[in-house]
Coordinates of C-alpha atoms and ligand atoms in Angstrom, one line a residue:
X1 CA 0.0 0.1 -0.1
X2 CA 1.5 3.3 -0.9
X3 CA 1.8 6.0 1.8
X4 CA -0.3 8.9 1.7
X5 CA 1.5 12.1 0.2
X6 CA 2.1 15.2 2.2
X7 CA 2.7 18.3 0.1
X8 CA 4.2 20.8 2.7
X9 CA 6.0 23.9 2.7
X10 CA 8.5 24.5 5.7
X11 CA 7.7 28.2 6.3
X12 CA 3.9 27.7 6.2
X13 CA 2.5 27.6 9.8
X14 CA -0.5 25.6 8.4
X15 CA 1.8 23.2 6.9
X16 CA 3.6 22.9 10.2
X17 CA 0.3 22.3 11.9
X18 CA -0.3 19.5 9.6
X19 CA 3.2 18.0 10.3
X20 CA 2.5 17.9 13.8
X21 CA -0.8 16.4 13.9
X22 CA 0.7 13.6 11.5
X23 CA 3.4 13.0 14.0
X24 CA 1.1 13.3 17.0
X25 CA -1.0 10.3 15.4
X26 CA 2.3 8.6 14.4
X27 CA 1.0 8.5 10.6
X28 CA 3.6 7.9 8.0
X29 CA 3.3 9.9 4.9
X30 CA 5.4 10.5 1.9
X31 CA 7.0 14.0 2.3
X32 CA 6.9 16.5 -0.7
X33 CA 8.5 19.7 0.2
X34 CA 7.6 22.3 -2.3
X35 CA 8.2 26.1 -3.0
X36 CA 4.9 28.4 -3.1
X37 CA 6.8 30.1 -6.2
X38 CA 7.0 27.0 -8.3
X39 CA 4.1 24.7 -7.2
X40 CA 4.1 21.2 -8.8
X41 CA 1.5 20.1 -11.3
X42 CA 0.8 16.8 -9.4
X43 CA 0.1 19.2 -6.2
X44 CA -2.2 21.5 -8.6
X45 CA -4.0 18.5 -10.0
X46 CA -4.7 16.9 -6.7
X47 CA -5.9 20.4 -5.1
X48 CA -6.6 23.2 -7.5
X49 CA -6.7 25.9 -5.1
X50 CA -3.0 25.3 -4.7
X51 CA -2.4 26.1 -0.8
X52 CA -0.4 23.8 1.3
X53 CA -0.6 21.4 3.1
X54 CA -2.3 18.7 0.9
X55 CA -2.9 15.3 1.9
X56 CA -3.6 12.7 -0.7
X57 CA -4.8 9.5 0.7
X58 CA -3.8 6.1 -0.7
X59 CA -7.4 5.9 -2.0
X60 CA -7.1 9.1 -3.6
X61 CA -9.2 11.1 -1.2
X62 CA -7.7 14.6 -0.9
X63 CA -7.5 16.6 2.4
X64 CA -6.6 20.4 1.4
X65 CA -7.1 21.7 5.3
X66 CA -4.6 21.7 7.8
X67 CA -7.0 21.4 10.7
X68 CA -8.9 18.4 8.7
X69 CA -5.3 16.8 8.3
X70 CA -4.8 16.9 11.7
X71 CA -8.1 15.7 12.5
X72 CA -7.6 12.8 10.1
X73 CA -4.5 12.0 11.7
X74 CA -6.0 11.6 15.2
X75 CA -9.1 10.0 14.1
X76 CA -10.7 6.9 15.9
X77 CA -9.6 4.5 13.5
X78 CA -5.9 5.3 14.3
X79 CA -4.1 2.4 15.9
X80 CA -3.4 4.3 19.1
X81 CA -7.0 5.9 19.8
X82 CA -6.6 5.8 23.5
X83 CA -4.0 8.4 23.4
X84 CA -6.1 11.1 21.6
X85 CA -9.0 12.2 23.6
X86 CA -7.0 14.7 25.6
X87 CA -5.8 16.1 22.4
X88 CA -9.2 16.5 21.0
X89 CA -11.0 17.5 24.1
X90 CA -12.6 15.4 26.7
X91 CA -15.8 17.4 26.9
X92 CA -18.1 19.1 24.7
X93 CA -16.9 22.6 26.3
X94 CA -13.3 21.6 25.7
X95 CA -14.1 20.6 22.2
X96 CA -15.9 23.8 21.3
X97 CA -13.0 26.0 23.0
X98 CA -10.5 24.1 20.7
X99 CA -12.5 24.8 17.7
X100 CA -13.1 28.3 18.8
X101 CA -9.5 29.4 19.5
X102 CA -8.3 27.9 16.3
X103 CA -11.1 29.8 14.2
X104 CA -9.9 32.9 16.0
X105 CA -6.3 32.1 15.1
X106 CA -6.9 31.2 11.6
X107 CA -9.6 34.2 10.7
X108 CA -8.5 36.9 13.0
X109 CA -5.1 36.5 14.4
X110 CA -3.5 35.3 11.0
X111 CA -4.8 38.4 8.7
X112 CA -3.0 40.5 11.3
X113 CA 0.1 38.4 11.5
X114 CA 0.7 38.7 7.9
X115 CA 0.1 42.4 7.9
X116 CA 2.5 42.9 10.6
X117 CA 5.1 40.7 9.0
X118 CA 4.9 41.9 5.7
X119 CA 3.8 45.7 6.7
X120 CA 5.7 47.4 3.8
X121 CA 3.2 45.6 1.5
X122 CA 0.3 47.2 3.5
X123 CA 1.0 50.8 3.6
X124 CA -2.6 51.7 4.9
X125 CA -1.4 51.3 8.7
X126 CA 2.0 51.1 10.5
X127 CA 3.8 48.0 11.7
X128 CA 3.0 49.2 15.2
X129 CA -0.7 49.3 14.5
X130 CA -0.5 45.8 13.1
X131 CA 1.2 44.7 16.0
X132 CA -1.5 46.0 18.3
X133 CA -4.2 44.6 16.4
X134 CA -2.5 41.2 16.5
X135 CA -1.8 41.2 20.1
X136 CA -5.4 40.9 21.0
X137 CA -5.1 37.3 20.2
X138 CA -2.0 37.2 22.5
X139 CA -4.0 38.8 25.2
X140 CA -6.6 36.1 24.9
X141 CA -4.1 33.4 25.1
X142 CA -2.1 34.7 27.9
X143 CA -5.5 34.7 29.9
X144 CA -5.9 31.2 28.9
X145 CA -2.6 30.5 30.0
X146 CA -2.9 32.6 33.3
X147 CA -5.7 29.9 34.1
X148 CA -4.4 26.8 33.2
X149 CA -1.0 25.0 31.9
X150 CA -2.1 24.8 28.6
X151 CA -4.5 26.6 26.4
X152 CA -7.5 24.6 27.1
X153 CA -6.7 22.9 30.3
X154 CA -3.7 21.5 32.2
X155 CA -3.0 19.1 29.4
X156 CA -1.7 19.7 25.9
X157 CA -4.6 19.7 23.0
X158 CA -5.1 20.2 19.3
X159 CA -5.3 23.9 20.2
X160 CA -2.0 24.3 21.4
X161 CA -0.4 22.4 18.5
X162 CA -2.6 23.9 15.8
X163 CA -1.9 27.6 17.1
X164 CA 1.8 27.3 18.1
X165 CA 3.3 27.6 14.6
X166 CA 1.6 31.0 14.2
X167 CA 2.8 32.4 17.4
X168 CA 6.5 31.0 16.7
X169 CA 6.2 33.2 13.3
X170 CA 4.5 36.2 15.1
X171 CA 7.6 36.2 17.8
X172 CA 10.1 35.8 15.0
X173 CA 9.2 39.0 13.0
X174 CA 11.1 41.4 15.4
X175 CA 13.6 39.8 17.3
X176 CA 14.4 43.1 19.2
X177 CA 10.8 43.0 20.6
X178 CA 10.8 41.1 23.9
X179 CA 7.4 39.6 23.9
X180 CA 8.0 38.0 27.4
X181 CA 7.6 41.4 29.2
X182 CA 4.0 41.7 28.0
X183 CA 3.0 37.8 27.6
X184 CA 5.3 35.9 29.9
X185 CA 3.0 32.7 30.0
X186 CA 2.6 32.8 26.4
X187 CA 6.3 32.9 25.9
X188 CA 7.1 30.2 28.3
X189 CA 4.3 28.1 26.5
X190 CA 5.9 28.9 23.3
X191 CA 9.7 27.9 24.4
X192 CA 8.1 24.7 25.8
X193 CA 6.5 23.7 22.8
X194 CA 8.9 24.7 20.2
X195 CA 11.9 22.8 22.1
X196 CA 9.9 19.6 22.4
X197 CA 11.0 16.7 20.5
X198 CA 7.9 16.7 18.3
X199 CA 8.3 20.1 17.3
X200 CA 11.9 19.9 16.3
X201 CA 10.8 16.4 14.3
X202 CA 8.1 18.6 12.4
X203 CA 10.8 21.5 11.5
X204 CA 12.9 19.0 10.0
X205 CA 14.2 20.3 6.7
X206 CA 13.6 18.4 3.2
X207 CA 15.0 19.0 0.0
X208 CA 12.4 20.3 -2.4
X209 CA 10.7 17.7 -4.2
X210 CA 10.7 16.8 -7.8
X211 CA 8.6 14.3 -10.0
X212 CA 10.2 11.0 -9.8
X213 CA 12.2 11.3 -6.7
X214 CA 12.4 8.4 -4.4
X215 CA 9.9 8.7 -1.3
X216 CA 11.1 10.5 2.2
X217 CA 9.0 9.3 5.1
X218 CA 7.8 11.4 7.8
X219 CA 8.3 9.0 10.3
X220 CA 11.8 7.7 9.3
X221 CA 13.6 10.6 10.1
X222 CA 17.0 8.9 9.8
X223 CA 16.5 9.1 6.3
X224 CA 16.0 12.9 6.3
X225 CA 18.6 14.3 8.7
Ligands
GSH1 N1 -7.1 27.2 5.3 C1 -5.8 26.6 4.9 C2 -4.9 27.8 4.5 C3 -3.7 27.2 3.9 C4 -2.5 28.3 3.5 O1 -3.2 29.5 3.2 N2 -1.4 28.0 3.0 C5 -0.7 29.0 2.5 C6 0.7 29.0 2.8 S1 1.3 29.3 4.6 C7 -0.5 28.9 1.0 O2 -0.4 27.7 0.4 N3 -1.0 30.0 0.1 C8 -0.8 29.8 -1.3 C9 0.1 30.7 -2.1 O3 0.7 31.7 -1.4 O4 0.3 30.6 -3.3 C10 -5.3 25.6 5.5 O5 -5.7 25.5 6.9 O6 -4.7 24.7 5.3

């Protein structure tokens, strides 16, 4: 049975989210690292909208949303389902909180993050204004982390893994700005998650895929290091 294929781009936080989900679920995939400037034909054929990540399952089914890839990776037909209820939320309330936080990240925070990161392309407001607008989400996360160790409760959930690549990107925009002064809990959370083994594994660098290249499997990290 061929492995599912993951089209991915290391600098894309959505793609990192998918890679984290697949690692959490211990789902092996054939990694195809791409660049957005030269998207391979095979990716566009699988998913004409042309965003990454895209997962092409062995039966041809295509999943082209990062959160759905995470959920697929942690779904109940997984060989280790007992490990996942805490990640997916154990109560309806937790499940709703996870979905709500990720929705806020993707639809409110991410557009501000892009403007803050590429402020020169968005001259309507200053970079400081974009920083301020984006910070509203950081305030929300800091409040949650004041209540418990991780975003939803004292255990890591899908929300932590789905959001951390975006906070990492935000924090990297201006290394001179010390976010730990205003967001001490959030920055401690960021450090903890980004120094974890699974994150390091997700950030592994791969050569850009070319048609005909031999398979590189996500779980076989010795091949890729
Ligand atoms: N909602 C999508 C968003 C994915 C997305 O926007 N990815 C960006 C890269 S971070 C992309 O592929 N953009 C296409 C392009 O820039 O051509 C998901 O969650 O997977």
